[in-house]
CSV table of C-alpha atoms and ligand atoms in Angstrom, one decimal:
chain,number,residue,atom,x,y,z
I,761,UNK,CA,0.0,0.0,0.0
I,762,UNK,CA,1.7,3.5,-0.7
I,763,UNK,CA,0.8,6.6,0.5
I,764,UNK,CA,-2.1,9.0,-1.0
I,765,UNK,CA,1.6,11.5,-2.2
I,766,UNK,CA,2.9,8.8,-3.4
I,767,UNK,CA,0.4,7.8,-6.1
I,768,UNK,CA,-0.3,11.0,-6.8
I,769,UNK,CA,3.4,11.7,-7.7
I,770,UNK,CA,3.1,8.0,-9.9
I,771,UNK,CA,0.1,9.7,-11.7
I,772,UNK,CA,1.8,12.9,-12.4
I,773,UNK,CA,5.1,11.9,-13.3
I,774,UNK,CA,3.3,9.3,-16.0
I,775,UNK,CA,0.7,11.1,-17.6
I,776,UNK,CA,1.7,14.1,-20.0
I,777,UNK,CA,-0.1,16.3,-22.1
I,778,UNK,CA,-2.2,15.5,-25.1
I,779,UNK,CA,-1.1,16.4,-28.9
I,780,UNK,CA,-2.4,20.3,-29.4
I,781,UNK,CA,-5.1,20.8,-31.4
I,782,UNK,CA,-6.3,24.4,-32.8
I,783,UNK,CA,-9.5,25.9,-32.2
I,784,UNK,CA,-11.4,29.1,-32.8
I,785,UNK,CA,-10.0,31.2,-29.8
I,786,UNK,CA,-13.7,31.3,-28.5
I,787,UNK,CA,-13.2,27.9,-27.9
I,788,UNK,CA,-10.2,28.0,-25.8
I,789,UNK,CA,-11.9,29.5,-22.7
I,790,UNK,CA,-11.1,26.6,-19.9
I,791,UNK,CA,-8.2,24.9,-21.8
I,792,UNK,CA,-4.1,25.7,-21.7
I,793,UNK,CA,-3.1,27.9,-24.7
I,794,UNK,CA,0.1,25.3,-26.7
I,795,UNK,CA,1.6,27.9,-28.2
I,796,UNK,CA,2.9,31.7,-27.9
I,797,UNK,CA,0.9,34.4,-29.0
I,798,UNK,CA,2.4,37.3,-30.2
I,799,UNK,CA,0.8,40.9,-30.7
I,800,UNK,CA,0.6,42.0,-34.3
I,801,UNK,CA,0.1,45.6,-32.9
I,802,UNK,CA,0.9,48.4,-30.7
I,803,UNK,CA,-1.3,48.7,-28.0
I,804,UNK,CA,-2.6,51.9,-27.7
I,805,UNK,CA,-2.1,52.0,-31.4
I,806,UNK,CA,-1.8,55.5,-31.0
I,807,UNK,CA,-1.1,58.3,-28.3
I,808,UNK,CA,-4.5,57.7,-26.6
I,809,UNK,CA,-6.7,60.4,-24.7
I,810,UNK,CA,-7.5,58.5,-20.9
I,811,UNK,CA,-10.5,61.1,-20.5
I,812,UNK,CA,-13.0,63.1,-22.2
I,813,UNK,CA,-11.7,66.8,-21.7
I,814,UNK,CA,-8.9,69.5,-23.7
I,815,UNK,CA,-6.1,68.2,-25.7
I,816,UNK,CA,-3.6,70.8,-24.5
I,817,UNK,CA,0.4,72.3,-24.6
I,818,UNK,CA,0.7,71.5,-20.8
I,819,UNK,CA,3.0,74.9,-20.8
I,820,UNK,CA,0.0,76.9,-21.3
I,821,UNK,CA,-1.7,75.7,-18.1
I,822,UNK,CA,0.9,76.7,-15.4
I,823,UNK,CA,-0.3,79.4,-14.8
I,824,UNK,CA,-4.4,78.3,-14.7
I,825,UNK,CA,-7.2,79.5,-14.9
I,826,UNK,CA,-6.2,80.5,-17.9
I,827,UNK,CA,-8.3,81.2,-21.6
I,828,UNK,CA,-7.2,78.7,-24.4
I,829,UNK,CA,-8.9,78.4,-28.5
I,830,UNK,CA,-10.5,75.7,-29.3
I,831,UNK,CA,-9.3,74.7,-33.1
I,832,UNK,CA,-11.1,71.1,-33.3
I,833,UNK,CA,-13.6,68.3,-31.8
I,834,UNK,CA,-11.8,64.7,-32.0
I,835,UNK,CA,-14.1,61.9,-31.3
I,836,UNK,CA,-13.1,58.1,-30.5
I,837,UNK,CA,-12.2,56.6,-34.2
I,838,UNK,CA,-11.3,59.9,-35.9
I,839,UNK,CA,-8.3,61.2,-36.9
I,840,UNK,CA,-7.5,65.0,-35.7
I,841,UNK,CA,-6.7,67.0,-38.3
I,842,UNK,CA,-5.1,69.9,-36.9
I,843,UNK,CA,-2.1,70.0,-34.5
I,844,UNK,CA,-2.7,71.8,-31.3
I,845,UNK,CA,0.2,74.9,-30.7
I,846,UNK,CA,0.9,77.8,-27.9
I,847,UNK,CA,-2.6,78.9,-27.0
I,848,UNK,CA,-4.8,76.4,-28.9
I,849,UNK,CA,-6.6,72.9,-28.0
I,850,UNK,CA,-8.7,70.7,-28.7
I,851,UNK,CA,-11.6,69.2,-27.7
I,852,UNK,CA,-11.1,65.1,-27.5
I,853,UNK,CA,-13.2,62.1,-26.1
I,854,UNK,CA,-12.2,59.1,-24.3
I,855,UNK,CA,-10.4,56.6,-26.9
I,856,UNK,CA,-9.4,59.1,-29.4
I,857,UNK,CA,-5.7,60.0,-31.0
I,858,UNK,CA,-4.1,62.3,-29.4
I,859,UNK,CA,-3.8,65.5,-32.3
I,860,UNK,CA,0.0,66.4,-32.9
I,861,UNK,CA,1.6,69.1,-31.0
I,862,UNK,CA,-0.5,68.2,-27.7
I,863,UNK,CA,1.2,66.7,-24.6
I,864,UNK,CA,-1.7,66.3,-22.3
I,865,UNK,CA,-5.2,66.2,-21.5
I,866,UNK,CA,-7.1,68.2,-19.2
I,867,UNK,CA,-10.3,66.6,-18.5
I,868,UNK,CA,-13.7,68.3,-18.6
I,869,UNK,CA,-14.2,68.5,-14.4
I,870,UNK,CA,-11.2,70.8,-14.9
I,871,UNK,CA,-12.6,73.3,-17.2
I,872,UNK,CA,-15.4,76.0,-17.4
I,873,UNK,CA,-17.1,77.2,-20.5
I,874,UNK,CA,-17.0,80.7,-21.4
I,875,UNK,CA,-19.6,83.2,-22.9
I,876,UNK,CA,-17.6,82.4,-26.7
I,877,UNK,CA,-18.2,79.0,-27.4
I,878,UNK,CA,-15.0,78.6,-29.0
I,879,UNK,CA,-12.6,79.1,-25.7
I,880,UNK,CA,-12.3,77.4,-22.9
I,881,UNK,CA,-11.5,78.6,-19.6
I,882,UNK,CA,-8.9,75.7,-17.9
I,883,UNK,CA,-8.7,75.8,-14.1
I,884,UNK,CA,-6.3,73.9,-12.9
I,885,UNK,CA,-2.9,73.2,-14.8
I,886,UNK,CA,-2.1,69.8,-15.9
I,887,UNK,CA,1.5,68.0,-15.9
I,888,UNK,CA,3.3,66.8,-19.6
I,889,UNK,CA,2.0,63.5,-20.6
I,890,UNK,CA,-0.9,63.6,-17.9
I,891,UNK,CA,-4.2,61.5,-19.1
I,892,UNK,CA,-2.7,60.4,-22.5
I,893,UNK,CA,-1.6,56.5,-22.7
I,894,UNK,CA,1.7,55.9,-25.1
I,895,UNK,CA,1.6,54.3,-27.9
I,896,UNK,CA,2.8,50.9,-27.2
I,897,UNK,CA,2.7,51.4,-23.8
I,898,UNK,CA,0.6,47.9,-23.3
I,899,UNK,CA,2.1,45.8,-25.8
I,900,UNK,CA,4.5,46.3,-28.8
I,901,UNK,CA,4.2,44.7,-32.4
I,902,UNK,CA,5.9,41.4,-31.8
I,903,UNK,CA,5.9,40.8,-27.9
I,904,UNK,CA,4.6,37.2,-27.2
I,905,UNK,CA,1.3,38.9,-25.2
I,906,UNK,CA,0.5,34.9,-23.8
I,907,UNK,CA,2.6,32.1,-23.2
I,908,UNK,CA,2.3,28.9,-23.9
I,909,UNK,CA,0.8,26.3,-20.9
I,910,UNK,CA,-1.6,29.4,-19.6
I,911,UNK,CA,-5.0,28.7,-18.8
I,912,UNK,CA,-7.3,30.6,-20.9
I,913,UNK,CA,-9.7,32.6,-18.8
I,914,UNK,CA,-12.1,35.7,-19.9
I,915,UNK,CA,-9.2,38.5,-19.8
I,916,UNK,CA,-7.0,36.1,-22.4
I,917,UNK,CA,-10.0,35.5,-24.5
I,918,UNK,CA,-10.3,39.4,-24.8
I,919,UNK,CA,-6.4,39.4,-25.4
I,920,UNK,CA,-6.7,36.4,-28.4
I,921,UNK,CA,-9.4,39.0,-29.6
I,922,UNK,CA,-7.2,42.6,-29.4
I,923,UNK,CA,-4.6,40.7,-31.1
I,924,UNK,CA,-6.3,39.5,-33.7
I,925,UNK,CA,-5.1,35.5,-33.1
I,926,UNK,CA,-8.8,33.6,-34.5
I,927,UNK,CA,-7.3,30.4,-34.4
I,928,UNK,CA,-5.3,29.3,-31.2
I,929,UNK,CA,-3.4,26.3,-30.0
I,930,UNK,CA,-4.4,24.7,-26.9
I,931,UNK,CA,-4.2,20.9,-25.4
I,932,UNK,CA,-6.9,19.1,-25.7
I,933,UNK,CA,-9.6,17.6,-22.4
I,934,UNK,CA,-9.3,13.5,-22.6
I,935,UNK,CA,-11.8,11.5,-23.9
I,936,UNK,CA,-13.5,10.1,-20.8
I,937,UNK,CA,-15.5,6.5,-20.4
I,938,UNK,CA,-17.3,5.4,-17.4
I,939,UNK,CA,-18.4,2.0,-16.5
I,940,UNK,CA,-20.3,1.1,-13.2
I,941,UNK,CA,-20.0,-2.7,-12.2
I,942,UNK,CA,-22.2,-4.6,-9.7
I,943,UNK,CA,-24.8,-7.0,-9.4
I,944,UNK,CA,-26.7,-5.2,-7.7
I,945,UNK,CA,-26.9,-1.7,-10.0
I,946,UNK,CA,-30.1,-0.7,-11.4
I,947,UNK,CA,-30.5,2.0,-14.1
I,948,UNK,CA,-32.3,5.3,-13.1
I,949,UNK,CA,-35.1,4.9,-14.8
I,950,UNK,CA,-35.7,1.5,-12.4
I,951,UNK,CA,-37.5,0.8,-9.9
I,952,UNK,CA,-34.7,-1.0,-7.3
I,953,UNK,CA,-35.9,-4.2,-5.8
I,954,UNK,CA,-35.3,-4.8,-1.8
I,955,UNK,CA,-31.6,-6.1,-2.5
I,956,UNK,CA,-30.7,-3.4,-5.5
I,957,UNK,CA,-29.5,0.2,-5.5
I,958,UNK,CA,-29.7,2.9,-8.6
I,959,UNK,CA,-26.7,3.5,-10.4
I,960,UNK,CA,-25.3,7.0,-8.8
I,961,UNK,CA,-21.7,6.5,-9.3
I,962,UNK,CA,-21.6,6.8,-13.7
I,963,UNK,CA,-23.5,10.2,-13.1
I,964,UNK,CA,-21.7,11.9,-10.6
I,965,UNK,CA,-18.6,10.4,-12.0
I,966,UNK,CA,-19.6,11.5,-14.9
I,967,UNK,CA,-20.5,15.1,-13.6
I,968,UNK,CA,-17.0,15.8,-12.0
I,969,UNK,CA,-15.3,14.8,-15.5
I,970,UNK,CA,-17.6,16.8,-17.4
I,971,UNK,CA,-17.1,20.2,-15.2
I,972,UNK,CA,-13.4,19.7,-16.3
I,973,UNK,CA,-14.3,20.3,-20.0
I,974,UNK,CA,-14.1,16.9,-20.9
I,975,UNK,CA,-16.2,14.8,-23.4
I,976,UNK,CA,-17.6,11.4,-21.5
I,977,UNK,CA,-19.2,8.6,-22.4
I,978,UNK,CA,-21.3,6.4,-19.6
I,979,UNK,CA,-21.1,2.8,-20.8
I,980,UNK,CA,-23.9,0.5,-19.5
I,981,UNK,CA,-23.5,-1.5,-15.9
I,982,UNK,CA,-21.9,-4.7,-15.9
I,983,UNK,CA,-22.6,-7.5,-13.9
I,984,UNK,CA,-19.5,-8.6,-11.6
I,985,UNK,CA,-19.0,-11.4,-14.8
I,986,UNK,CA,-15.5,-11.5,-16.3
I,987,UNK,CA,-17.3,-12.1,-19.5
I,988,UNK,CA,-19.0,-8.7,-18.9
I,989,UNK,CA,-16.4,-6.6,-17.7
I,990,UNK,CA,-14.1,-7.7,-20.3
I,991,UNK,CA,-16.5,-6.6,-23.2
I,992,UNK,CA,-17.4,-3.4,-21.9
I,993,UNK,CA,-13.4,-2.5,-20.5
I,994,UNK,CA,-12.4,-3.5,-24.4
I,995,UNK,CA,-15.0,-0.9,-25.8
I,996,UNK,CA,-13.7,1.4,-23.0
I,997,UNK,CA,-10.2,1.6,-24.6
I,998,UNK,CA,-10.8,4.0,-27.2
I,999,UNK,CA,-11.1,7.1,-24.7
I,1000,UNK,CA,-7.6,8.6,-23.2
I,1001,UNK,CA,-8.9,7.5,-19.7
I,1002,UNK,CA,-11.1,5.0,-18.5
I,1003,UNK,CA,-12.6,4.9,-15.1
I,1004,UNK,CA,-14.6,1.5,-13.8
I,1005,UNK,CA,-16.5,2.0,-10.7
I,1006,UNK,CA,-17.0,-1.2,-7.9
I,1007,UNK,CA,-15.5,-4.6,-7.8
I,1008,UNK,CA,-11.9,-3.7,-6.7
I,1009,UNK,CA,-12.2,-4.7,-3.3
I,1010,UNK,CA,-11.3,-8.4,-1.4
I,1011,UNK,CA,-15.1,-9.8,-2.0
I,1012,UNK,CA,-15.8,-12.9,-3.9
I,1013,UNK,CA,-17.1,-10.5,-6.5
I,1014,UNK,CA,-14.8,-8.0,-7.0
I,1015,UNK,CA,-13.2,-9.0,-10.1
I,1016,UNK,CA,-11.8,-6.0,-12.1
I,1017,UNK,CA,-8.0,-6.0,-10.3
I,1018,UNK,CA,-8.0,-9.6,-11.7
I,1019,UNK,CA,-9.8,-8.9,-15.2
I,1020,UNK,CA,-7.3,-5.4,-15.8
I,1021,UNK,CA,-4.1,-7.6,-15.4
I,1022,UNK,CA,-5.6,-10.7,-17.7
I,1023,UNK,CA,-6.5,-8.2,-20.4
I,1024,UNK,CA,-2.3,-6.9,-19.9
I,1025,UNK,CA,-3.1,-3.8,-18.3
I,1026,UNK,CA,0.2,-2.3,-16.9
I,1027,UNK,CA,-0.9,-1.4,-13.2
I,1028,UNK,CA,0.8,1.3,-11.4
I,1029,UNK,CA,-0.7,0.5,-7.9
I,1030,UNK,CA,-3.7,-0.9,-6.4
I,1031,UNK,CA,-4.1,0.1,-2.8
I,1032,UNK,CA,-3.9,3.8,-1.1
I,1033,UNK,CA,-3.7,4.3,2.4
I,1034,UNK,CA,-6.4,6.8,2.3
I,1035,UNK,CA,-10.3,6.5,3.9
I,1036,UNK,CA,-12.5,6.6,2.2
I,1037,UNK,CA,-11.6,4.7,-0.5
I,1038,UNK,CA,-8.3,2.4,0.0
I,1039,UNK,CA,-8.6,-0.3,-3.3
I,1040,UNK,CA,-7.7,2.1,-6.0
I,1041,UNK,CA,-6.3,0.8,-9.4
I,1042,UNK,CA,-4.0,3.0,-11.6
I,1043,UNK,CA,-2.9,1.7,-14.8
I,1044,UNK,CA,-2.4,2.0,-18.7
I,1045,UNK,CA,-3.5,-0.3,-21.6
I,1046,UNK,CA,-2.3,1.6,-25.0
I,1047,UNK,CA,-3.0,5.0,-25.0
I,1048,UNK,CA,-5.5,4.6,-22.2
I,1049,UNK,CA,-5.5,5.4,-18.4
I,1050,UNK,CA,-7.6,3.3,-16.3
I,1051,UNK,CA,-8.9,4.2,-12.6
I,1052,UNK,CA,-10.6,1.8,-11.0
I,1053,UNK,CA,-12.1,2.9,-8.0
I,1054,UNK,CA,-13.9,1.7,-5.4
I,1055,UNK,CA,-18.1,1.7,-5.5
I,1056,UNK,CA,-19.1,3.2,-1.9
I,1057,UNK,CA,-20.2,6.9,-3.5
I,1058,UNK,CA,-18.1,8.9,-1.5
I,1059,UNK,CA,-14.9,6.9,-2.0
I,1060,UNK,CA,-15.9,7.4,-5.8
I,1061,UNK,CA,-15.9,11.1,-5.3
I,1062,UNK,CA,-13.1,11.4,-3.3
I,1063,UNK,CA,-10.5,9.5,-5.2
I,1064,UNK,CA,-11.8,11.3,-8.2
I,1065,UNK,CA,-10.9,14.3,-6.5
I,1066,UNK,CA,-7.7,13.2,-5.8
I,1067,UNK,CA,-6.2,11.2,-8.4
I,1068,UNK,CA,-8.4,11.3,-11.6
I,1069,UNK,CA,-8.7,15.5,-11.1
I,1070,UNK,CA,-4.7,15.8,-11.2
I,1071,UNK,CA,-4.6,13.5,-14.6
I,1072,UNK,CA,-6.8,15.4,-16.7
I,1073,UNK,CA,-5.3,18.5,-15.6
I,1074,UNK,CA,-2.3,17.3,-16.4
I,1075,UNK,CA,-3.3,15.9,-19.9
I,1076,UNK,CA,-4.9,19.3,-20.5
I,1077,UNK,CA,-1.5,20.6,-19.9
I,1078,UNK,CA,-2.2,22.8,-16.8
I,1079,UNK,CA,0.5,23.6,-14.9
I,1080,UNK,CA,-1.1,23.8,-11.3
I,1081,UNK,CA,-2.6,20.3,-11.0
I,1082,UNK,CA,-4.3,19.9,-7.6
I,1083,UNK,CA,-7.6,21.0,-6.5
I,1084,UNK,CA,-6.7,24.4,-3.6
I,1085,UNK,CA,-5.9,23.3,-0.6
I,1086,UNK,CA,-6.2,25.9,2.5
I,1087,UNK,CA,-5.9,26.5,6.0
I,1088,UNK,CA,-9.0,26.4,8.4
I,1089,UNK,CA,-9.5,26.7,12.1
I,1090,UNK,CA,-11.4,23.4,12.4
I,1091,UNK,CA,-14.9,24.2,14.7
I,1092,UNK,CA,-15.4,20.8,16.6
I,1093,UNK,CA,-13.1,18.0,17.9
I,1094,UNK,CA,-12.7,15.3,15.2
I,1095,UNK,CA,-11.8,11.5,16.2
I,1096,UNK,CA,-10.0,9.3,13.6
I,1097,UNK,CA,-8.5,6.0,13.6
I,1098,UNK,CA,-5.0,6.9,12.0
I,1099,UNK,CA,-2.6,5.2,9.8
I,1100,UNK,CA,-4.4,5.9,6.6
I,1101,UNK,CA,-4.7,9.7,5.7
I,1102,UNK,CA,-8.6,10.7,5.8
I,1103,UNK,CA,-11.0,12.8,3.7
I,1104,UNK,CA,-14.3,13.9,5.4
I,1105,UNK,CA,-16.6,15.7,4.0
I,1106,UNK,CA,-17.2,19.2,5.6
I,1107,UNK,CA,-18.3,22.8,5.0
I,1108,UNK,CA,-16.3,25.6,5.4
I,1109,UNK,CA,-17.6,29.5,5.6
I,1110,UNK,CA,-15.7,33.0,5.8
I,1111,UNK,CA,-17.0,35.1,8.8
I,1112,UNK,CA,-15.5,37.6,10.7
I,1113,UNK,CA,-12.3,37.5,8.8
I,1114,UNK,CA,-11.9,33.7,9.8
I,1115,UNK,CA,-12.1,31.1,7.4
I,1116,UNK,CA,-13.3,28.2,9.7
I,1117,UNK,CA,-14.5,24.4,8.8
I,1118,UNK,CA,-16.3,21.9,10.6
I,1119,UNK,CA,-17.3,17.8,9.2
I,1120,UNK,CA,-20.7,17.6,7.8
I,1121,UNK,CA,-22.5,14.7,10.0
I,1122,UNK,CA,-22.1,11.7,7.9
I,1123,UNK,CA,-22.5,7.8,8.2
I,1124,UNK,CA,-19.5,6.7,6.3
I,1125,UNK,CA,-18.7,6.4,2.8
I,1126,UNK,CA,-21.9,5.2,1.2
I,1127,UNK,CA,-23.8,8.7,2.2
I,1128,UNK,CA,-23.6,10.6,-0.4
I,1129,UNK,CA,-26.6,12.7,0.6
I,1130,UNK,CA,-24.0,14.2,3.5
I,1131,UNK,CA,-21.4,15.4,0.9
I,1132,UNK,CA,-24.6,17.7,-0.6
I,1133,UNK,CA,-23.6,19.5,2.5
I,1134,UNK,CA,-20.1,19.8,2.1
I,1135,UNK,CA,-18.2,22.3,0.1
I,1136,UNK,CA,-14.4,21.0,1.2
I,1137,UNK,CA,-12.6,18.1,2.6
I,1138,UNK,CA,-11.1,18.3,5.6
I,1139,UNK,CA,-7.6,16.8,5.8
I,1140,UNK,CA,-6.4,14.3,8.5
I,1141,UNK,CA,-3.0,13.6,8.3
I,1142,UNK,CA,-2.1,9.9,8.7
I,1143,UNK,CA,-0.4,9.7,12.0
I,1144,UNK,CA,-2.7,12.2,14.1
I,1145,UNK,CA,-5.4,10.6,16.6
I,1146,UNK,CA,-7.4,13.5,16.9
I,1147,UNK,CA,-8.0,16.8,15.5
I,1148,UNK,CA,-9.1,19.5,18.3
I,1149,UNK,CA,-11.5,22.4,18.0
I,1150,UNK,CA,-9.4,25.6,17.1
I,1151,UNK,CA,-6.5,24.3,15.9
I,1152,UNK,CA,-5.6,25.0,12.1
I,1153,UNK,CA,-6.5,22.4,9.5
I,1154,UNK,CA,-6.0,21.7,6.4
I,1155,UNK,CA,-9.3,21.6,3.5
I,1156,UNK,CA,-9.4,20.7,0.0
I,1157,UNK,CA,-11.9,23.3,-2.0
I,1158,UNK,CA,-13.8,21.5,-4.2
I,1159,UNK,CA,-16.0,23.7,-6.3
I,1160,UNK,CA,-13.5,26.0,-7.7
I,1161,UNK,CA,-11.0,25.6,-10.9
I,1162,UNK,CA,-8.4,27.7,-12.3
S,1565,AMP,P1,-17.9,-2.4,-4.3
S,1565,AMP,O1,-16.8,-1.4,-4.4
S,1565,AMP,O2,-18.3,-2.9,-5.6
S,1565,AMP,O3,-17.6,-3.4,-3.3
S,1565,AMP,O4,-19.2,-1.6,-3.8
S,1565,AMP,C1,-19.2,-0.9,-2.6
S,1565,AMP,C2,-20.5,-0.3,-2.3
S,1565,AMP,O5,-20.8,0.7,-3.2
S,1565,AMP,C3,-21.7,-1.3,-2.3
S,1565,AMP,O6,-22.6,-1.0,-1.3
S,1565,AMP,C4,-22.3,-1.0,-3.7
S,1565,AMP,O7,-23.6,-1.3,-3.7
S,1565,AMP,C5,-22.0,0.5,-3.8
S,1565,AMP,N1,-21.9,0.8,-5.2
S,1565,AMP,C6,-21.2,0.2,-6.1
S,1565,AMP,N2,-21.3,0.7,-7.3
S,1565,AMP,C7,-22.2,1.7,-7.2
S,1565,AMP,C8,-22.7,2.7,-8.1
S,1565,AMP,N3,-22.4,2.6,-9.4
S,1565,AMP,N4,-23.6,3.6,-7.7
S,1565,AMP,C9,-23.9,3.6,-6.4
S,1565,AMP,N5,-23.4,2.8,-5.5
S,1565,AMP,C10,-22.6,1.8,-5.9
S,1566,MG,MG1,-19.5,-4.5,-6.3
């Protein structure tokens, strides 16, 4: 058995990123640009006005107020046609070129009309080079604006846009396959009998792959027949990962660690000292990663969290890989049995300027209604006994990328 570091380090030092692909750059938002991207432009283009108000010779406002001409009216988008000198301005909006001969803007709060409309009484005297951005100032034809491996987010979308980059490169989400075994699995649709239980595990499985920008596939349950597994595993291997749910435990029915290694599956490891969810298979068959993991639902969601969650992220070719992990001042005492580091399931909340978590009441790893409850999992390291109330833990966040 090897420790939950451990395997995570096995994961991550195995799986690489996909080939890049290229998309339309609206389609990159949530995946890790492949390539640099370069600006074909200055940024401002031109000497920009900052503020609706006087294009001015700043020397003419020392000593304000003071009665300057105006000689032209430049809105965003046109070009000024006349270049401001010793006495003159003119009038300029937000977003427009800067005329020639002008080294500063005075904005409008700064300024009073006068009885001729064609002067303008400035008030207060402005500095060289106040409310005017440089050309260039943001970015220079040529400079690589985005580097390859960053996640795309919003303000790089707008960034693809200003630079004029339609097509982008970015690595790819895995194809992802899920198959639920057990004899006792039901579909959705079913009714369960007194000995059967609906299949949860595909969808929520499912659900945490498909936040992650990935493409699934839920194949049908299996029975725990090697027959079965076999046939459905072997369709399985066309997506980049697989993950098989149930049936990796000690039981007379738990067949898929034995089914993985007689279909040649190269396994990676099989146990994690971790609660919930010790039996955990990593391993690769051709191009494919398979997860096994164990059926109890919050075992599923929690090795998911931990070991599937890195994988894709590194196959999408993120750089950070782990979900965030933060200090809390835990609320209540908290009793473990030790030796195998443990997720529970709790809730955290900012108040007062203290980020504190407590467990969410639970029954174990089957109660998956408890985790609708929690927002983080609370950390307890392997060799502790007991947490106490006040002291500073540690707590996975679970609802938040990037
Ligand atoms: P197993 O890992 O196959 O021994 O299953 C452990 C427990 O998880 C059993 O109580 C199963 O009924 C339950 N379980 C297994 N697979 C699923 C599933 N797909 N959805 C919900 N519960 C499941
Ligand atoms: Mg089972």
């Amino acid at each position: 058995m090897i420790s939950v570091d451990e395997a995570k380090k096995i994961i991550i030092e195995n799986v690489h990123p996909l080939e890049p692909v290229q998309v339309h750059f609206q389609d990159a938002l949530g995946f890790c640009l492949a390539e640099e991207v370069l600006s074909d432009i200055d940024m401002p283009p031109f000497n920009r006005s900052a503020m609706d108000g006087y294009a001015v010779v700043a020397e003419d406002t020392i000593v304000a107020p003071v009665i300057l001409k105006i000689i032209e009216n430049i809105a965003a988008g046109g070009m000024p046609e006349k270049k401001v000198s010793r006495g003159c301005v003119s009038k300029i909006m937000t977003g427009a070129s800067v005329p020639e001969g002008a080294d500063a803007v005075v904005k409008f709060e700064d300024t009073e009309d006068t009885e001729d409309e064609s002067r303008v009484k400035i008030v207060k005297s402005v500095k060289g080079g106040s409310n005017i951005s440089k050309r260039g100032e943001d970015m220079k034809v040529g400079q690589i604006v985005l580097h390859a491996g960053m996640p795309v987010r919003p303000q790089e979308i707008g960034i693809l846009a200003t630079v004029g980059k339609s097509k982008v490169k970015i690595y790819p989400a895995p194809t992802v396959g899920i198959i639920s075994t057990g004899n006792e699995l039901v579909n959705v649709e079913e009714k369960p009998s007194s000995v059967q239980i609906r299949n949860s595990n595909s969808y929520s499985l499912a659900s945490q792959a498909r936040r992650m920008n990935t493409a699934v596939e839920i194949f049908g349950i299996v029975r725990d027949r090697k027959e079965e597994i076999v046939r459905e595993i072997k369709k399985g291997l066309q997506k980049d990962i697989l993950i098989l749910s149930g049936g990796v435990s000690m039981g007379e029915y738990d067949l898929v660690g034995d089914v993985l290694k007689e279909l040649g599956v190269c396994i990676y490891f099989e146990k994690v000292a971790l609660r919930p969810g010790k039996p955990v298979i990593f391993g690769k068959k051709d191009k494919t990663w398979i997860f096994a993991l164990p059926g109890n639902p919050v075992a599923s969601l929690v090795t998911f969290e931990l070991f599937i969650y890195p994988a894709i992220r590194k196959l999408m070719g993120f750089s950070s890989l782990n979900r965030i992990v933060v200090k809390a001042v835990l609320k209540t005492d908290v009793s473990t049995k030790r030796k195998r580091r443990e997720f529970r399931p709790a809730v955290y909340q900012w108040k007062e300027s203290e980020l504190s978590a407590s467990p969410v009441e639970w029954h174990g790893s089957a109660d998956l209604l408890a985790t609708t409850k929690a927002n983080c999992l609370l950390i307890i390291p392997e060799e502790v006994e007991k947490l106490s109330k006040g002291q500073l833990v540690d707590i996975i966040l679970l609802d938040n990328n990037y």
